[in-house]
Amino acid sequence: MAESETEKLPQFNSHQEVVEFFDTHDMGEYKSELPEAFFDIDLKRNQYLVSVDGYLMGKLLEVAKEQQVSVEVLLDSWLKEKLLKAS
């Protein structure tokens, strides 16, 4: 559909009505009716890679699976606990 042929949005009385409406309608058909959104994103979080022995990684994977978390979450939690005890 060309932009000049976009649909007009109905009036909504709540955020829930908006959500329900777009559950069954394509937002692209209303693009000329939608306001632009501006927001900032802070991408300053650093992540670091570390080497882990294959046997140790296997054990970590087992524990993570038992606890139903990712290895990254498990290690992050364990390292924070260990650092708190060391401080």
PDB file of N, CA and C in Angstrom:
ATOM      1  N   MET A   1       0.853  -1.186   0.000  1.00  0.00           N
ATOM      2  CA  MET A   1       0.000   0.000   0.000  1.00  0.00           C
ATOM      3  C   MET A   1       0.897   1.247   0.000  1.00  0.00           C
ATOM      4  N   ALA A   2       0.691   2.199  -0.859  1.00  0.00           N
ATOM      5  CA  ALA A   2       1.475   3.427  -0.917  1.00  0.00           C
ATOM      6  C   ALA A   2       1.213   4.268   0.321  1.00  0.00           C
ATOM      7  N   GLU A   3       2.201   5.092   0.682  1.00  0.00           N
ATOM      8  CA  GLU A   3       2.062   5.887   1.907  1.00  0.00           C
ATOM      9  C   GLU A   3       0.838   6.788   1.856  1.00  0.00           C
ATOM     10  N   SER A   4       0.489   7.298   0.680  1.00  0.00           N
ATOM     11  CA  SER A   4      -0.680   8.176   0.584  1.00  0.00           C
ATOM     12  C   SER A   4      -1.980   7.399   0.818  1.00  0.00           C
ATOM     13  N   GLU A   5      -1.900   6.065   0.736  1.00  0.00           N
ATOM     14  CA  GLU A   5      -3.089   5.243   0.920  1.00  0.00           C
ATOM     15  C   GLU A   5      -3.131   4.581   2.301  1.00  0.00           C
ATOM     16  N   THR A   6      -2.295   5.033   3.239  1.00  0.00           N
ATOM     17  CA  THR A   6      -2.272   4.398   4.544  1.00  0.00           C
ATOM     18  C   THR A   6      -3.592   4.602   5.272  1.00  0.00           C
ATOM     19  N   GLU A   7      -3.904   3.657   6.125  1.00  0.00           N
ATOM     20  CA  GLU A   7      -5.144   3.682   6.899  1.00  0.00           C
ATOM     21  C   GLU A   7      -5.091   4.749   7.986  1.00  0.00           C
ATOM     22  N   LYS A   8      -6.263   5.172   8.437  1.00  0.00           N
ATOM     23  CA  LYS A   8      -6.366   6.101   9.568  1.00  0.00           C
ATOM     24  C   LYS A   8      -6.526   5.279  10.839  1.00  0.00           C
ATOM     25  N   LEU A   9      -5.807   5.682  11.873  1.00  0.00           N
ATOM     26  CA  LEU A   9      -5.912   4.986  13.164  1.00  0.00           C
ATOM     27  C   LEU A   9      -7.223   5.338  13.856  1.00  0.00           C
ATOM     28  N   PRO A  10      -7.871   4.355  14.479  1.00  0.00           N
ATOM     29  CA  PRO A  10      -9.053   4.670  15.283  1.00  0.00           C
ATOM     30  C   PRO A  10      -8.635   5.355  16.580  1.00  0.00           C
ATOM     31  N   GLN A  11      -9.565   5.907  17.303  1.00  0.00           N
ATOM     32  CA  GLN A  11      -9.285   6.508  18.605  1.00  0.00           C
ATOM     33  C   GLN A  11      -9.230   5.399  19.655  1.00  0.00           C
ATOM     34  N   PHE A  12      -8.269   5.481  20.567  1.00  0.00           N
ATOM     35  CA  PHE A  12      -8.126   4.489  21.630  1.00  0.00           C
ATOM     36  C   PHE A  12      -8.361   5.147  22.980  1.00  0.00           C
ATOM     37  N   ASN A  13      -8.933   4.396  23.911  1.00  0.00           N
ATOM     38  CA  ASN A  13      -9.182   4.907  25.264  1.00  0.00           C
ATOM     39  C   ASN A  13      -8.185   4.389  26.286  1.00  0.00           C
ATOM     40  N   SER A  14      -7.335   3.450  25.881  1.00  0.00           N
ATOM     41  CA  SER A  14      -6.342   2.909  26.818  1.00  0.00           C
ATOM     42  C   SER A  14      -5.187   2.299  26.031  1.00  0.00           C
ATOM     43  N   HIS A  15      -4.087   2.081  26.741  1.00  0.00           N
ATOM     44  CA  HIS A  15      -2.941   1.415  26.123  1.00  0.00           C
ATOM     45  C   HIS A  15      -3.314  -0.014  25.737  1.00  0.00           C
ATOM     46  N   GLN A  16      -4.143  -0.642  26.528  1.00  0.00           N
ATOM     47  CA  GLN A  16      -4.578  -2.007  26.250  1.00  0.00           C
ATOM     48  C   GLN A  16      -5.320  -2.093  24.916  1.00  0.00           C
ATOM     49  N   GLU A  17      -6.129  -1.102  24.617  1.00  0.00           N
ATOM     50  CA  GLU A  17      -6.836  -1.082  23.333  1.00  0.00           C
ATOM     51  C   GLU A  17      -5.859  -0.989  22.161  1.00  0.00           C
ATOM     52  N   VAL A  18      -4.796  -0.212  22.339  1.00  0.00           N
ATOM     53  CA  VAL A  18      -3.768  -0.089  21.297  1.00  0.00           C
ATOM     54  C   VAL A  18      -3.107  -1.448  21.077  1.00  0.00           C
ATOM     55  N   VAL A  19      -2.729  -2.086  22.174  1.00  0.00           N
ATOM     56  CA  VAL A  19      -2.081  -3.402  22.088  1.00  0.00           C
ATOM     57  C   VAL A  19      -2.984  -4.403  21.384  1.00  0.00           C
ATOM     58  N   GLU A  20      -4.227  -4.458  21.788  1.00  0.00           N
ATOM     59  CA  GLU A  20      -5.172  -5.404  21.181  1.00  0.00           C
ATOM     60  C   GLU A  20      -5.390  -5.116  19.697  1.00  0.00           C
ATOM     61  N   PHE A  21      -5.439  -3.830  19.350  1.00  0.00           N
ATOM     62  CA  PHE A  21      -5.630  -3.447  17.952  1.00  0.00           C
ATOM     63  C   PHE A  21      -4.466  -3.944  17.101  1.00  0.00           C
ATOM     64  N   PHE A  22      -3.222  -3.698  17.557  1.00  0.00           N
ATOM     65  CA  PHE A  22      -2.063  -4.074  16.754  1.00  0.00           C
ATOM     66  C   PHE A  22      -1.721  -5.549  16.858  1.00  0.00           C
ATOM     67  N   ASP A  23      -2.408  -6.277  17.707  1.00  0.00           N
ATOM     68  CA  ASP A  23      -2.288  -7.738  17.684  1.00  0.00           C
ATOM     69  C   ASP A  23      -2.904  -8.307  16.413  1.00  0.00           C
ATOM     70  N   THR A  24      -3.843  -7.573  15.840  1.00  0.00           N
ATOM     71  CA  THR A  24      -4.553  -8.072  14.653  1.00  0.00           C
ATOM     72  C   THR A  24      -4.393  -7.170  13.436  1.00  0.00           C
ATOM     73  N   HIS A  25      -3.572  -6.129  13.530  1.00  0.00           N
ATOM     74  CA  HIS A  25      -3.375  -5.212  12.401  1.00  0.00           C
ATOM     75  C   HIS A  25      -1.887  -4.978  12.168  1.00  0.00           C
ATOM     76  N   ASP A  26      -1.525  -4.688  10.937  1.00  0.00           N
ATOM     77  CA  ASP A  26      -0.150  -4.421  10.537  1.00  0.00           C
ATOM     78  C   ASP A  26       0.169  -2.945  10.774  1.00  0.00           C
ATOM     79  N   MET A  27       1.194  -2.677  11.609  1.00  0.00           N
ATOM     80  CA  MET A  27       1.575  -1.287  11.897  1.00  0.00           C
ATOM     81  C   MET A  27       1.993  -0.542  10.629  1.00  0.00           C
ATOM     82  N   GLY A  28       2.534  -1.261   9.648  1.00  0.00           N
ATOM     83  CA  GLY A  28       2.979  -0.635   8.410  1.00  0.00           C
ATOM     84  C   GLY A  28       1.851   0.048   7.662  1.00  0.00           C
ATOM     85  N   GLU A  29       0.637  -0.426   7.855  1.00  0.00           N
ATOM     86  CA  GLU A  29      -0.499   0.194   7.180  1.00  0.00           C
ATOM     87  C   GLU A  29      -0.876   1.540   7.807  1.00  0.00           C
ATOM     88  N   TYR A  30      -0.297   1.850   8.947  1.00  0.00           N
ATOM     89  CA  TYR A  30      -0.637   3.086   9.677  1.00  0.00           C
ATOM     90  C   TYR A  30       0.595   3.965   9.909  1.00  0.00           C
ATOM     91  N   LYS A  31       1.670   3.718   9.157  1.00  0.00           N
ATOM     92  CA  LYS A  31       2.931   4.403   9.448  1.00  0.00           C
ATOM     93  C   LYS A  31       2.846   5.923   9.389  1.00  0.00           C
ATOM     94  N   SER A  32       2.029   6.481   8.522  1.00  0.00           N
ATOM     95  CA  SER A  32       1.936   7.942   8.455  1.00  0.00           C
ATOM     96  C   SER A  32       1.182   8.506   9.664  1.00  0.00           C
ATOM     97  N   GLU A  33       0.462   7.666  10.378  1.00  0.00           N
ATOM     98  CA  GLU A  33      -0.304   8.097  11.551  1.00  0.00           C
ATOM     99  C   GLU A  33       0.489   7.979  12.853  1.00  0.00           C
ATOM    100  N   LEU A  34       1.582   7.231  12.812  1.00  0.00           N
ATOM    101  CA  LEU A  34       2.346   6.964  14.036  1.00  0.00           C
ATOM    102  C   LEU A  34       3.388   8.048  14.282  1.00  0.00           C
ATOM    103  N   PRO A  35       3.561   8.472  15.538  1.00  0.00           N
ATOM    104  CA  PRO A  35       4.555   9.498  15.840  1.00  0.00           C
ATOM    105  C   PRO A  35       5.968   8.908  15.814  1.00  0.00           C
ATOM    106  N   GLU A  36       6.955   9.770  15.537  1.00  0.00           N
ATOM    107  CA  GLU A  36       8.349   9.332  15.614  1.00  0.00           C
ATOM    108  C   GLU A  36       8.713   9.160  17.077  1.00  0.00           C
ATOM    109  N   ALA A  37       9.565   8.199  17.353  1.00  0.00           N
ATOM    110  CA  ALA A  37      10.028   7.957  18.716  1.00  0.00           C
ATOM    111  C   ALA A  37      11.525   8.233  18.783  1.00  0.00           C
ATOM    112  N   PHE A  38      11.941   8.948  19.813  1.00  0.00           N
ATOM    113  CA  PHE A  38      13.349   9.249  20.032  1.00  0.00           C
ATOM    114  C   PHE A  38      13.737   8.747  21.413  1.00  0.00           C
ATOM    115  N   PHE A  39      14.872   8.053  21.490  1.00  0.00           N
ATOM    116  CA  PHE A  39      15.359   7.575  22.780  1.00  0.00           C
ATOM    117  C   PHE A  39      16.858   7.335  22.683  1.00  0.00           C
ATOM    118  N   ASP A  40      17.516   7.363  23.832  1.00  0.00           N
ATOM    119  CA  ASP A  40      18.953   7.129  23.910  1.00  0.00           C
ATOM    120  C   ASP A  40      19.208   5.689  24.323  1.00  0.00           C
ATOM    121  N   ILE A  41      20.290   5.150  23.816  1.00  0.00           N
ATOM    122  CA  ILE A  41      20.713   3.806  24.188  1.00  0.00           C
ATOM    123  C   ILE A  41      22.131   3.906  24.725  1.00  0.00           C
ATOM    124  N   ASP A  42      22.356   3.349  25.899  1.00  0.00           N
ATOM    125  CA  ASP A  42      23.678   3.350  26.504  1.00  0.00           C
ATOM    126  C   ASP A  42      24.327   1.994  26.248  1.00  0.00           C
ATOM    127  N   LEU A  43      25.315   1.963  25.370  1.00  0.00           N
ATOM    128  CA  LEU A  43      25.981   0.710  25.017  1.00  0.00           C
ATOM    129  C   LEU A  43      27.368   0.611  25.648  1.00  0.00           C
ATOM    130  N   LYS A  44      27.543   1.141  26.839  1.00  0.00           N
ATOM    131  CA  LYS A  44      28.853   1.182  27.471  1.00  0.00           C
ATOM    132  C   LYS A  44      29.189  -0.074  28.274  1.00  0.00           C
ATOM    133  N   ARG A  45      28.261  -1.009  28.394  1.00  0.00           N
ATOM    134  CA  ARG A  45      28.521  -2.215  29.160  1.00  0.00           C
ATOM    135  C   ARG A  45      29.577  -3.053  28.446  1.00  0.00           C
ATOM    136  N   ASN A  46      30.594  -3.459  29.169  1.00  0.00           N
ATOM    137  CA  ASN A  46      31.667  -4.264  28.600  1.00  0.00           C
ATOM    138  C   ASN A  46      31.461  -5.733  28.928  1.00  0.00           C
ATOM    139  N   GLN A  47      31.849  -6.576  28.004  1.00  0.00           N
ATOM    140  CA  GLN A  47      31.861  -8.007  28.229  1.00  0.00           C
ATOM    141  C   GLN A  47      33.251  -8.501  27.883  1.00  0.00           C
ATOM    142  N   TYR A  48      33.715  -9.496  28.633  1.00  0.00           N
ATOM    143  CA  TYR A  48      35.048 -10.027  28.434  1.00  0.00           C
ATOM    144  C   TYR A  48      34.975 -11.530  28.205  1.00  0.00           C
ATOM    145  N   LEU A  49      35.846 -12.016  27.363  1.00  0.00           N
ATOM    146  CA  LEU A  49      35.930 -13.441  27.094  1.00  0.00           C
ATOM    147  C   LEU A  49      37.086 -14.028  27.887  1.00  0.00           C
ATOM    148  N   VAL A  50      36.880 -15.181  28.477  1.00  0.00           N
ATOM    149  CA  VAL A  50      37.942 -15.871  29.206  1.00  0.00           C
ATOM    150  C   VAL A  50      38.008 -17.313  28.741  1.00  0.00           C
ATOM    151  N   SER A  51      39.192 -17.900  28.817  1.00  0.00           N
ATOM    152  CA  SER A  51      39.368 -19.304  28.441  1.00  0.00           C
ATOM    153  C   SER A  51      38.961 -20.189  29.599  1.00  0.00           C
ATOM    154  N   VAL A  52      38.299 -21.299  29.282  1.00  0.00           N
ATOM    155  CA  VAL A  52      37.896 -22.282  30.282  1.00  0.00           C
ATOM    156  C   VAL A  52      38.294 -23.654  29.763  1.00  0.00           C
ATOM    157  N   ASP A  53      38.932 -24.426  30.625  1.00  0.00           N
ATOM    158  CA  ASP A  53      39.320 -25.788  30.297  1.00  0.00           C
ATOM    159  C   ASP A  53      38.095 -26.583  29.844  1.00  0.00           C
ATOM    160  N   GLY A  54      38.264 -27.462  28.880  1.00  0.00           N
ATOM    161  CA  GLY A  54      37.159 -28.238  28.326  1.00  0.00           C
ATOM    162  C   GLY A  54      36.431 -29.071  29.364  1.00  0.00           C
ATOM    163  N   TYR A  55      37.172 -29.738  30.257  1.00  0.00           N
ATOM    164  CA  TYR A  55      36.539 -30.549  31.303  1.00  0.00           C
ATOM    165  C   TYR A  55      35.714 -29.668  32.234  1.00  0.00           C
ATOM    166  N   LEU A  56      36.313 -28.544  32.641  1.00  0.00           N
ATOM    167  CA  LEU A  56      35.625 -27.607  33.529  1.00  0.00           C
ATOM    168  C   LEU A  56      34.368 -27.055  32.858  1.00  0.00           C
ATOM    169  N   MET A  57      34.453 -26.751  31.561  1.00  0.00           N
ATOM    170  CA  MET A  57      33.290 -26.235  30.838  1.00  0.00           C
ATOM    171  C   MET A  57      32.177 -27.261  30.803  1.00  0.00           C
ATOM    172  N   GLY A  58      32.549 -28.529  30.627  1.00  0.00           N
ATOM    173  CA  GLY A  58      31.545 -29.592  30.648  1.00  0.00           C
ATOM    174  C   GLY A  58      30.800 -29.632  31.967  1.00  0.00           C
ATOM    175  N   LYS A  59      31.539 -29.509  33.069  1.00  0.00           N
ATOM    176  CA  LYS A  59      30.917 -29.490  34.399  1.00  0.00           C
ATOM    177  C   LYS A  59      30.038 -28.256  34.574  1.00  0.00           C
ATOM    178  N   LEU A  60      30.506 -27.113  34.090  1.00  0.00           N
ATOM    179  CA  LEU A  60      29.714 -25.887  34.179  1.00  0.00           C
ATOM    180  C   LEU A  60      28.403 -26.031  33.403  1.00  0.00           C
ATOM    181  N   LEU A  61      28.479 -26.621  32.233  1.00  0.00           N
ATOM    182  CA  LEU A  61      27.274 -26.833  31.427  1.00  0.00           C
ATOM    183  C   LEU A  61      26.276 -27.734  32.146  1.00  0.00           C
ATOM    184  N   GLU A  62      26.770 -28.780  32.811  1.00  0.00           N
ATOM    185  CA  GLU A  62      25.894 -29.680  33.564  1.00  0.00           C
ATOM    186  C   GLU A  62      25.163 -28.933  34.678  1.00  0.00           C
ATOM    187  N   VAL A  63      25.925 -28.156  35.463  1.00  0.00           N
ATOM    188  CA  VAL A  63      25.326 -27.415  36.584  1.00  0.00           C
ATOM    189  C   VAL A  63      24.342 -26.375  36.070  1.00  0.00           C
ATOM    190  N   ALA A  64      24.719 -25.669  35.012  1.00  0.00           N
ATOM    191  CA  ALA A  64      23.828 -24.649  34.451  1.00  0.00           C
ATOM    192  C   ALA A  64      22.525 -25.284  33.978  1.00  0.00           C
ATOM    193  N   LYS A  65      22.629 -26.446  33.344  1.00  0.00           N
ATOM    194  CA  LYS A  65      21.424 -27.134  32.866  1.00  0.00           C
ATOM    195  C   LYS A  65      20.549 -27.551  34.043  1.00  0.00           C
ATOM    196  N   GLU A  66      21.156 -28.077  35.110  1.00  0.00           N
ATOM    197  CA  GLU A  66      20.407 -28.474  36.304  1.00  0.00           C
ATOM    198  C   GLU A  66      19.670 -27.288  36.909  1.00  0.00           C
ATOM    199  N   GLN A  67      20.331 -26.125  36.910  1.00  0.00           N
ATOM    200  CA  GLN A  67      19.736 -24.918  37.503  1.00  0.00           C
ATOM    201  C   GLN A  67      18.884 -24.144  36.498  1.00  0.00           C
ATOM    202  N   GLN A  68      18.820 -24.627  35.286  1.00  0.00           N
ATOM    203  CA  GLN A  68      18.032 -24.015  34.215  1.00  0.00           C
ATOM    204  C   GLN A  68      18.405 -22.551  33.969  1.00  0.00           C
ATOM    205  N   VAL A  69      19.715 -22.312  33.906  1.00  0.00           N
ATOM    206  CA  VAL A  69      20.251 -20.986  33.573  1.00  0.00           C
ATOM    207  C   VAL A  69      21.356 -21.176  32.543  1.00  0.00           C
ATOM    208  N   SER A  70      21.755 -20.099  31.919  1.00  0.00           N
ATOM    209  CA  SER A  70      22.879 -20.173  30.984  1.00  0.00           C
ATOM    210  C   SER A  70      24.186 -20.235  31.765  1.00  0.00           C
ATOM    211  N   VAL A  71      25.234 -20.712  31.114  1.00  0.00           N
ATOM    212  CA  VAL A  71      26.553 -20.756  31.749  1.00  0.00           C
ATOM    213  C   VAL A  71      26.992 -19.340  32.124  1.00  0.00           C
ATOM    214  N   GLU A  72      26.664 -18.370  31.266  1.00  0.00           N
ATOM    215  CA  GLU A  72      27.052 -16.987  31.549  1.00  0.00           C
ATOM    216  C   GLU A  72      26.407 -16.481  32.836  1.00  0.00           C
ATOM    217  N   VAL A  73      25.132 -16.764  33.022  1.00  0.00           N
ATOM    218  CA  VAL A  73      24.431 -16.332  34.240  1.00  0.00           C
ATOM    219  C   VAL A  73      25.004 -17.041  35.460  1.00  0.00           C
ATOM    220  N   LEU A  74      25.254 -18.338  35.326  1.00  0.00           N
ATOM    221  CA  LEU A  74      25.812 -19.116  36.428  1.00  0.00           C
ATOM    222  C   LEU A  74      27.173 -18.566  36.843  1.00  0.00           C
ATOM    223  N   LEU A  75      28.071 -18.383  35.888  1.00  0.00           N
ATOM    224  CA  LEU A  75      29.402 -17.874  36.201  1.00  0.00           C
ATOM    225  C   LEU A  75      29.364 -16.458  36.760  1.00  0.00           C
ATOM    226  N   ASP A  76      28.524 -15.616  36.219  1.00  0.00           N
ATOM    227  CA  ASP A  76      28.390 -14.254  36.726  1.00  0.00           C
ATOM    228  C   ASP A  76      27.975 -14.279  38.195  1.00  0.00           C
ATOM    229  N   SER A  77      27.013 -15.116  38.511  1.00  0.00           N
ATOM    230  CA  SER A  77      26.537 -15.245  39.891  1.00  0.00           C
ATOM    231  C   SER A  77      27.636 -15.765  40.806  1.00  0.00           C
ATOM    232  N   TRP A  78      28.318 -16.817  40.390  1.00  0.00           N
ATOM    233  CA  TRP A  78      29.378 -17.396  41.208  1.00  0.00           C
ATOM    234  C   TRP A  78      30.538 -16.421  41.415  1.00  0.00           C
ATOM    235  N   LEU A  79      30.916 -15.702  40.374  1.00  0.00           N
ATOM    236  CA  LEU A  79      32.011 -14.739  40.511  1.00  0.00           C
ATOM    237  C   LEU A  79      31.639 -13.591  41.452  1.00  0.00           C
ATOM    238  N   LYS A  80      30.400 -13.124  41.360  1.00  0.00           N
ATOM    239  CA  LYS A  80      29.969 -12.069  42.284  1.00  0.00           C
ATOM    240  C   LYS A  80      30.005 -12.547  43.722  1.00  0.00           C
ATOM    241  N   GLU A  81      29.516 -13.770  43.983  1.00  0.00           N
ATOM    242  CA  GLU A  81      29.568 -14.339  45.334  1.00  0.00           C
ATOM    243  C   GLU A  81      31.010 -14.430  45.828  1.00  0.00           C
ATOM    244  N   LYS A  82      31.896 -14.959  45.006  1.00  0.00           N
ATOM    245  CA  LYS A  82      33.288 -15.131  45.382  1.00  0.00           C
ATOM    246  C   LYS A  82      33.959 -13.785  45.664  1.00  0.00           C
ATOM    247  N   LEU A  83      33.679 -12.781  44.846  1.00  0.00           N
ATOM    248  CA  LEU A  83      34.266 -11.457  45.048  1.00  0.00           C
ATOM    249  C   LEU A  83      33.743 -10.793  46.307  1.00  0.00           C
ATOM    250  N   LEU A  84      32.461 -10.992  46.631  1.00  0.00           N
ATOM    251  CA  LEU A  84      31.908 -10.444  47.874  1.00  0.00           C
ATOM    252  C   LEU A  84      32.595 -11.051  49.085  1.00  0.00           C
ATOM    253  N   LYS A  85      32.879 -12.341  49.039  1.00  0.00           N
ATOM    254  CA  LYS A  85      33.545 -13.027  50.149  1.00  0.00           C
ATOM    255  C   LYS A  85      34.995 -12.567  50.273  1.00  0.00           C
ATOM    256  N   ALA A  86      35.618 -12.258  49.138  1.00  0.00           N
ATOM    257  CA  ALA A  86      37.017 -11.850  49.131  1.00  0.00           C
ATOM    258  C   ALA A  86      37.206 -10.403  49.578  1.00  0.00           C
ATOM    259  N   SER A  87      36.171  -9.610  49.530  1.00  0.00           N
ATOM    260  CA  SER A  87      36.296  -8.181  49.876  1.00  0.00           C
ATOM    261  C   SER A  87      36.276  -7.957  51.369  1.00  0.00           C
TER     262      SER A  87
END
